[in-house]
PDB file of C-alpha atoms and ligand atoms in Angstrom:
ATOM      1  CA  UNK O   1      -5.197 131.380  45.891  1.00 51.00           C
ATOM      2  CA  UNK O   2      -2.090 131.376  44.110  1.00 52.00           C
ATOM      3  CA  UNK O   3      -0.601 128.555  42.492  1.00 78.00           C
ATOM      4  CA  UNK O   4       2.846 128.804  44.451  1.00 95.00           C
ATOM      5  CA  UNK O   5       3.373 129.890  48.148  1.00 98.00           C
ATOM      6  CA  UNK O   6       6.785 130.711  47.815  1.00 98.00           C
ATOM      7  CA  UNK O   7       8.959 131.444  51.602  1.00 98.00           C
ATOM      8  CA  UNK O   8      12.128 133.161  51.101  1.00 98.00           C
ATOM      9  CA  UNK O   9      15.144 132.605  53.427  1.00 98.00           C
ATOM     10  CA  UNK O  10      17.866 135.239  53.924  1.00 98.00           C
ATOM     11  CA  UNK O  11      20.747 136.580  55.746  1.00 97.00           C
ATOM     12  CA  UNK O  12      22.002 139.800  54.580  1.00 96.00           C
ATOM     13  CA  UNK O  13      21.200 142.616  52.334  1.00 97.00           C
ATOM     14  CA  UNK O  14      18.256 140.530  50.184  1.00 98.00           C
ATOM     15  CA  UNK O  15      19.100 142.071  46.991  1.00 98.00           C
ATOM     16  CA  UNK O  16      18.244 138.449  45.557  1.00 98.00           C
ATOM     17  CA  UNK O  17      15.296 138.610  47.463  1.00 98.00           C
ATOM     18  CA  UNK O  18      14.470 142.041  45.521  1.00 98.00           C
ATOM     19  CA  UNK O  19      14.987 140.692  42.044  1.00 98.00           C
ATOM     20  CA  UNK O  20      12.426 138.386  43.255  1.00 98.00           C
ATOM     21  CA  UNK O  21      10.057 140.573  44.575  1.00 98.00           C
ATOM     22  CA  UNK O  22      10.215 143.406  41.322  1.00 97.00           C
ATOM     23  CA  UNK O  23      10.115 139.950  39.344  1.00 97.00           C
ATOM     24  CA  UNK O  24       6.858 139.175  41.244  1.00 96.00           C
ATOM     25  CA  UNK O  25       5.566 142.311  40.077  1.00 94.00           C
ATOM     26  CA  UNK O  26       5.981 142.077  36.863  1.00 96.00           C
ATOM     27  CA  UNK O  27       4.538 138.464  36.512  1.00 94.00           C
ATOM     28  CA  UNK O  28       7.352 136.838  36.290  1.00 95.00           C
ATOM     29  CA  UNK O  29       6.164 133.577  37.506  1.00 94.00           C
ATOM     30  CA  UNK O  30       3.016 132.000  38.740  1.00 93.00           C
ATOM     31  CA  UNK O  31       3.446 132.480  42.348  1.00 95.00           C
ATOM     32  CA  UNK O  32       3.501 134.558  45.824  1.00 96.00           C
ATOM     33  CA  UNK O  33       6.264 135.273  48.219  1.00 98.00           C
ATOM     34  CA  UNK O  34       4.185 135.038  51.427  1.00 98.00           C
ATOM     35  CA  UNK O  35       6.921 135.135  53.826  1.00 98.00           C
ATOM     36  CA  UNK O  36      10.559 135.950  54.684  1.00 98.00           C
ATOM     37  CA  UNK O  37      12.613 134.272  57.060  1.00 98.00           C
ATOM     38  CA  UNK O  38      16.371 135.450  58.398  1.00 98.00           C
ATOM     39  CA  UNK O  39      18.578 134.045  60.901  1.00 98.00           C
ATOM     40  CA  UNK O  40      19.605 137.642  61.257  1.00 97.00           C
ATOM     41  CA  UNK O  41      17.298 140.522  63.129  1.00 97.00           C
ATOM     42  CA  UNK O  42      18.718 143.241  61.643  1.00 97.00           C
ATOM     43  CA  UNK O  43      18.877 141.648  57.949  1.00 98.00           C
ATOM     44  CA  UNK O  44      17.918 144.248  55.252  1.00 98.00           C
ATOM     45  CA  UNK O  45      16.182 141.626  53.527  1.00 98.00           C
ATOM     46  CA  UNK O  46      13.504 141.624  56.277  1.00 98.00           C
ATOM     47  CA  UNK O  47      13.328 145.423  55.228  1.00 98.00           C
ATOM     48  CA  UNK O  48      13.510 145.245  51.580  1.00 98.00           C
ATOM     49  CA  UNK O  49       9.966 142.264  52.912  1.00 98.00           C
ATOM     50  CA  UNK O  50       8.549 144.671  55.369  1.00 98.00           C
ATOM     51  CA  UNK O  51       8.030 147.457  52.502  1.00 97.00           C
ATOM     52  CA  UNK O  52       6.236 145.146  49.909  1.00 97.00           C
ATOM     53  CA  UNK O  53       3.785 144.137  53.328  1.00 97.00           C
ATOM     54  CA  UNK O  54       5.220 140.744  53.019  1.00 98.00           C
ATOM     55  CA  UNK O  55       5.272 138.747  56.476  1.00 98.00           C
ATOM     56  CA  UNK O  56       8.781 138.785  57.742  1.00 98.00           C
ATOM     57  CA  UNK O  57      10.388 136.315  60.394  1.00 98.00           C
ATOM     58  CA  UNK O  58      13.462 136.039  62.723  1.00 98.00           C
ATOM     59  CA  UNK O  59      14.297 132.781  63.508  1.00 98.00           C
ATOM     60  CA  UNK O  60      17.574 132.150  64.627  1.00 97.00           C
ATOM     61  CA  UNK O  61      19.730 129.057  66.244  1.00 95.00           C
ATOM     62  CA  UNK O  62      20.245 131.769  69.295  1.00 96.00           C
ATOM     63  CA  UNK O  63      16.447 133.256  69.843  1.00 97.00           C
ATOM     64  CA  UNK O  64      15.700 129.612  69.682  1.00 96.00           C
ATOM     65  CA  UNK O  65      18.262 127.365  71.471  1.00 96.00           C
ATOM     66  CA  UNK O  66      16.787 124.609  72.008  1.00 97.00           C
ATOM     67  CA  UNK O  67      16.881 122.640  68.375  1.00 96.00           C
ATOM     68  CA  UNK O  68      13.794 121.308  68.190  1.00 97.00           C
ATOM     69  CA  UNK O  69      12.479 123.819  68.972  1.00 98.00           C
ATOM     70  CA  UNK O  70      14.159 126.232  66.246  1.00 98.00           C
ATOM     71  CA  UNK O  71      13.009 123.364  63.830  1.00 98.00           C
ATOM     72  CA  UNK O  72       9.725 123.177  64.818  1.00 98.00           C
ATOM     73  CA  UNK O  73       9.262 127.518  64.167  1.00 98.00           C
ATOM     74  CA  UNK O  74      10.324 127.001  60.666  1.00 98.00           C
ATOM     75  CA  UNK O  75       7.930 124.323  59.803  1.00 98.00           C
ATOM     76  CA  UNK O  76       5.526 126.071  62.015  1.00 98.00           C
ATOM     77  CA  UNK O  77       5.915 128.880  59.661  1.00 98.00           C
ATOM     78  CA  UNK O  78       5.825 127.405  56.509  1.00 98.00           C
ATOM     79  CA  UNK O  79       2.914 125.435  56.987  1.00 98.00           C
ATOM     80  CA  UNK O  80       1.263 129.163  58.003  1.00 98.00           C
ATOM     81  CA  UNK O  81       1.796 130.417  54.908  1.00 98.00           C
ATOM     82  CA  UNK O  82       0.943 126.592  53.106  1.00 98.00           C
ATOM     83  CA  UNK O  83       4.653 127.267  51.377  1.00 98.00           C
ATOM     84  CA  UNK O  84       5.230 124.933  49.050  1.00 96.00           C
ATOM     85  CA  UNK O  85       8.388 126.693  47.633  1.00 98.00           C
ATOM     86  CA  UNK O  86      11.192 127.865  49.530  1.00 98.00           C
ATOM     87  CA  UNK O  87      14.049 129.977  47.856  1.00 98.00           C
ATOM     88  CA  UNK O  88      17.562 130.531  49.988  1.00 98.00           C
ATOM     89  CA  UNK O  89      18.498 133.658  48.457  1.00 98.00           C
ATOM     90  CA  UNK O  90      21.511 134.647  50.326  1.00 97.00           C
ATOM     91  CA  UNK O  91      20.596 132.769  53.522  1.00 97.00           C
ATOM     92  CA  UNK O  92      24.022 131.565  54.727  1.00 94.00           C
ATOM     93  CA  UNK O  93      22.442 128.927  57.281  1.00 94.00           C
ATOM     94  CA  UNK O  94      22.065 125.206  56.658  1.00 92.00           C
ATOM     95  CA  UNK O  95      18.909 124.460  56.392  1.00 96.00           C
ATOM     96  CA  UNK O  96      17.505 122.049  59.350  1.00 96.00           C
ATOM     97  CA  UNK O  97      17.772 118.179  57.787  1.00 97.00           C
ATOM     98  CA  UNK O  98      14.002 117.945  58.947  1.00 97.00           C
ATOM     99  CA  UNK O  99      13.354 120.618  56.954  1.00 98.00           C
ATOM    100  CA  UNK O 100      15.039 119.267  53.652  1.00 97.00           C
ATOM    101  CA  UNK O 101      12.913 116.471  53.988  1.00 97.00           C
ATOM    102  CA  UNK O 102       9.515 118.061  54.276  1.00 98.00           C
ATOM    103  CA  UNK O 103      10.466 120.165  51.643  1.00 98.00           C
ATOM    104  CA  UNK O 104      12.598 117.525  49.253  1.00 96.00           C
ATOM    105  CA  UNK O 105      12.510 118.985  45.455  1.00 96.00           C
ATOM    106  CA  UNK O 106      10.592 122.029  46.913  1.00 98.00           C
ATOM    107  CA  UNK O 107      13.659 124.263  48.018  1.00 98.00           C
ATOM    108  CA  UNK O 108      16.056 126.049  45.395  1.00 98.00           C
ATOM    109  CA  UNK O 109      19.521 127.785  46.633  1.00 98.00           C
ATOM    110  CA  UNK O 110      21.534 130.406  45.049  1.00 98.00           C
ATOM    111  CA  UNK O 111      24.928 130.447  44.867  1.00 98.00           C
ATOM    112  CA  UNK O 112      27.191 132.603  43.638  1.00 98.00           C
ATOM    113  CA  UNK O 113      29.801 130.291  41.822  1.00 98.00           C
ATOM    114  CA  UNK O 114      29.907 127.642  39.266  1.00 98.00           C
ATOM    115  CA  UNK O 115      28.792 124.724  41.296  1.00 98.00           C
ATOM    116  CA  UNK O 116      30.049 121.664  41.890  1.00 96.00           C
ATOM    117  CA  UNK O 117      33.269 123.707  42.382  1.00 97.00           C
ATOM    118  CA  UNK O 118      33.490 126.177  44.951  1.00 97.00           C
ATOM    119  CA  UNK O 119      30.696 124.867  46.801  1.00 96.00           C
ATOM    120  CA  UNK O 120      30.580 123.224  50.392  1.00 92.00           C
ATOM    121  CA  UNK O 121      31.355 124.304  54.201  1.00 89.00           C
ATOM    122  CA  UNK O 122      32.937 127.657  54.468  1.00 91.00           C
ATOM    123  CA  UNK O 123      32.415 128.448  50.712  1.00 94.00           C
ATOM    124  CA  UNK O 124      29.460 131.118  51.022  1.00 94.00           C
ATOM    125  CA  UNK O 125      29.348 134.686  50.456  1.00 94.00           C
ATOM    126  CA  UNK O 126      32.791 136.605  49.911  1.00 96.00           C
ATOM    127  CA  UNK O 127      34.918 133.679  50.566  1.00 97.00           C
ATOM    128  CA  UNK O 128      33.211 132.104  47.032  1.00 98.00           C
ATOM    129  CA  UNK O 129      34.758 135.167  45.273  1.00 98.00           C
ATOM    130  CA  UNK O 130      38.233 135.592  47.142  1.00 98.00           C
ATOM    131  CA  UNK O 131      38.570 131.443  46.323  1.00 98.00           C
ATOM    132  CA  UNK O 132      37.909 132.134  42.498  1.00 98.00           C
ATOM    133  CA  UNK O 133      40.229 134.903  42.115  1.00 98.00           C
ATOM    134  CA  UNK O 134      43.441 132.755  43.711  1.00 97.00           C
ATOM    135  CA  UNK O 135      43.015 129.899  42.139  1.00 97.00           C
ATOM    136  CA  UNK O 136      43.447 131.611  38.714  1.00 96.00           C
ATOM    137  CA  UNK O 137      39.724 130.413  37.111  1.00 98.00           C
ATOM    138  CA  UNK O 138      38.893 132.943  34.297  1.00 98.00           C
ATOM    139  CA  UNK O 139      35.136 132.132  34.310  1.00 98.00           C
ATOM    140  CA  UNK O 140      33.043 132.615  37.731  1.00 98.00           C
ATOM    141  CA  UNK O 141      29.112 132.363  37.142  1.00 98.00           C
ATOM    142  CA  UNK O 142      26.075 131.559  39.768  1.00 98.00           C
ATOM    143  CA  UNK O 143      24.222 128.520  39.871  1.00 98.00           C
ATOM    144  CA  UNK O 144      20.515 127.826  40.861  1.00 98.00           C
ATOM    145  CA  UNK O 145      20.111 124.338  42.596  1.00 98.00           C
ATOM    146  CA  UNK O 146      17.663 122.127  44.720  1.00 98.00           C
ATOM    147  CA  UNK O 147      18.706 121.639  47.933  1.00 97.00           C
ATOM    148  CA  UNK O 148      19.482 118.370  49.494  1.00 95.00           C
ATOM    149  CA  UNK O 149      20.943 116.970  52.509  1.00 91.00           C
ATOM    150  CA  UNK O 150      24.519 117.842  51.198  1.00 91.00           C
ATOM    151  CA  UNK O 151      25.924 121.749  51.431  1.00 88.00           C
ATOM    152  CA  UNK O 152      25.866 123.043  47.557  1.00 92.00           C
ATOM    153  CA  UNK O 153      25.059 119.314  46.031  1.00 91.00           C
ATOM    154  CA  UNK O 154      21.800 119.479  44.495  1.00 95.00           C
ATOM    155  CA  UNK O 155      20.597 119.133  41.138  1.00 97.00           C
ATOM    156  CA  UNK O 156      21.508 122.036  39.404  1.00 98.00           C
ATOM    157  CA  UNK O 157      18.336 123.948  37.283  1.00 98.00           C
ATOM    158  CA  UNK O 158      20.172 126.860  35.889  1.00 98.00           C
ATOM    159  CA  UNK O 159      23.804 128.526  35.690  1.00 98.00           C
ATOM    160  CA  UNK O 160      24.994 131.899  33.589  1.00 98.00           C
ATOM    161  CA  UNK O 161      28.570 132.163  33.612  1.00 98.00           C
ATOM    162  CA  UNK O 162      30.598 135.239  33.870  1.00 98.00           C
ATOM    163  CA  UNK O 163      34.024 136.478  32.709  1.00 98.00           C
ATOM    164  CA  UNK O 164      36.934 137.025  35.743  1.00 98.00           C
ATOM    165  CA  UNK O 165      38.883 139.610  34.491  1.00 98.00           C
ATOM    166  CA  UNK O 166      42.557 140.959  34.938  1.00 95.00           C
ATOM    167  CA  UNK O 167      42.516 143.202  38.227  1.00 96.00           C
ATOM    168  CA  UNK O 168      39.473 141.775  39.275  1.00 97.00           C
ATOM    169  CA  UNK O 169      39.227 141.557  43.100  1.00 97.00           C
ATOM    170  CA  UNK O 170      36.015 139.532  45.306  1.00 98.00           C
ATOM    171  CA  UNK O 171      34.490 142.817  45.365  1.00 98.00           C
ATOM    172  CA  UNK O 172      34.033 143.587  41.768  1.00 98.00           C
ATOM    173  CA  UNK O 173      33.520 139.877  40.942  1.00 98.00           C
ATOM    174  CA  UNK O 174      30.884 139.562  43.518  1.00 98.00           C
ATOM    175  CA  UNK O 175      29.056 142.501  41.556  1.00 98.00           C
ATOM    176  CA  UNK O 176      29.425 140.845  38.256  1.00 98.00           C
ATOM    177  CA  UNK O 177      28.111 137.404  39.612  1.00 98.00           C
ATOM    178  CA  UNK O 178      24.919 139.274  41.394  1.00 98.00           C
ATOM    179  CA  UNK O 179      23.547 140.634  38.273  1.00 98.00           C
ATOM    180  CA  UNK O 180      23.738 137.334  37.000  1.00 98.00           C
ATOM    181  CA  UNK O 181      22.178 135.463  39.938  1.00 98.00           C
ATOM    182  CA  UNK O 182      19.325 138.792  39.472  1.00 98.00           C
ATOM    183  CA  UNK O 183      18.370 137.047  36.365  1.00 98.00           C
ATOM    184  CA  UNK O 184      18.673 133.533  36.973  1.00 98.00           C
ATOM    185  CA  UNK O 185      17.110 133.322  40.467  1.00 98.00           C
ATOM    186  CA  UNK O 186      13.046 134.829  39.128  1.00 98.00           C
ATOM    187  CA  UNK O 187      13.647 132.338  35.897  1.00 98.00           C
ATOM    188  CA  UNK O 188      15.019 129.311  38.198  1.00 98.00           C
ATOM    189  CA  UNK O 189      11.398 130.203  40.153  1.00 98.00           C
ATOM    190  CA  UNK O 190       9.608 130.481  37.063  1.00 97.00           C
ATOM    191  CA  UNK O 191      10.700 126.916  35.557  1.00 97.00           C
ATOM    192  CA  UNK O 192       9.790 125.876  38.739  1.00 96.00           C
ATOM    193  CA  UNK O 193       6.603 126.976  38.840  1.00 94.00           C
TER     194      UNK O 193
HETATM  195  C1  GAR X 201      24.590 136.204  46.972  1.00 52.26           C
HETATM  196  O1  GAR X 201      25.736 136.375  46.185  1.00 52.26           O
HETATM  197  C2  GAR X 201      24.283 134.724  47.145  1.00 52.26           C
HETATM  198  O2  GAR X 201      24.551 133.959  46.004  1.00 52.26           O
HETATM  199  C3  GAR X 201      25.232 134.358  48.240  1.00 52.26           C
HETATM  200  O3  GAR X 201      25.180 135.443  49.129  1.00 52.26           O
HETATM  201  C4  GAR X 201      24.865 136.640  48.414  1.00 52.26           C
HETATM  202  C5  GAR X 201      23.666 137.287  49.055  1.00 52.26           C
HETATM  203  O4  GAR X 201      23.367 138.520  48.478  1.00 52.26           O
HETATM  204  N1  GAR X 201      24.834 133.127  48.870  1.00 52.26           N
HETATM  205  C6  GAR X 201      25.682 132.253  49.367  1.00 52.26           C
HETATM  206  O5  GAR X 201      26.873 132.423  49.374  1.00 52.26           O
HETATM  207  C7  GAR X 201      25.040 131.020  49.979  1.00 52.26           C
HETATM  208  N2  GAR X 201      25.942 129.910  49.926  1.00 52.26           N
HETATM  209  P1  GAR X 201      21.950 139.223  48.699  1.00 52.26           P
HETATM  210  O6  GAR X 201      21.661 139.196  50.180  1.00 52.26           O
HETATM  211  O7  GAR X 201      22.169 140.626  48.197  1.00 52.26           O
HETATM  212  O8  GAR X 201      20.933 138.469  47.909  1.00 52.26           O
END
């Protein structure tokens, strides 16, 4: 049995949760991903899972509206797979508070600024980028942290920083910052580990 069960949460297009996976591959760290979970059905992420025949999930406030219930499915699922890592690699949910504290110093987020600042409710995805670029900041970067009961407050493990440059726009900044967060996410695992 591996050392690390490692579940991976995400939303969107997983391309974190690739650099994990081709990581894996290479040995990267002492560990497994042994199961993907998105708020979001159609999530690429569960794709990008369902070709390396990793177990993929859809659990979701609105497939599961009663709370306790949605609560209960995570930790159902985690204790399935024995996790005892989880990664939020683009998942733009908050985490259940239950869940934070089954899992305290056993879940790492990344986002995609230079945390503390542009961190907190609202700040996720897109918006990060579009808030970098008007308030005039010539450094952006990505930040690996362990979650805690507070959005984007945890203590941070690892950030790479990353040059905003004249003409820049969310899009192409967003680019820059995910080849950073490519690298930093597999090593933030691999410390961990
Ligand atoms: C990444 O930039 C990640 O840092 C960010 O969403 C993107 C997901 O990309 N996460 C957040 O904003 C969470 N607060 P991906 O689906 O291609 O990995």
């Amino acid at each position: 049995m591996p050392k690390l069960s490692i579940a991976v949460f995400a939303s969107g297009g997983g391309t974190n949760l690739q650099s994990l996976l081709d990581s894996s591959k290479k040995g990267a760290f002492d560990g497994e991903i042994t199961a993907v979970i998105s708020n979001n059905s159609g999530a690429y992420a569960l794709e990008r899972a369902r070709n390396a025949g990793i177990a993929t999930y859809h659990i979701s406030g609105k497939k599961f509206p009663e709370r306790d219930r949605f609560v209960e499915e995570i930790l159902k699922t985690l204790e399935k797979h024995n996790v005892n890592l989880i990664v939020l690699a683009g998942y733009m949910k908050l985490l259940p508070l239950e869940v934070v504290k089954t899992y305290r110093n056993r879940i790492l987020n990344i986002h995609p600024a230079l945390l503390p600042k542009y961190g907190g409710k609202g700040m996720y995805g897109i918006n990060v980028h579009k808030a970098v670029i008007e308030s005039g900041d010539r450094i952006s970067g990505a930040t690996v942290h362990f979650v805690d009961e507070i959005f984007d407050h945890g203590v941070i493990l690892i950030q790479r920083t990353v040059p905003v440059l004249p003409g820049d726009d969310p899009e192409t900044l967003a680019a820059r910052v995910l080849k950073v967060e490519h690298k930093i996410l597999p090593k933030a695992v691999s410390m961990f580990a």
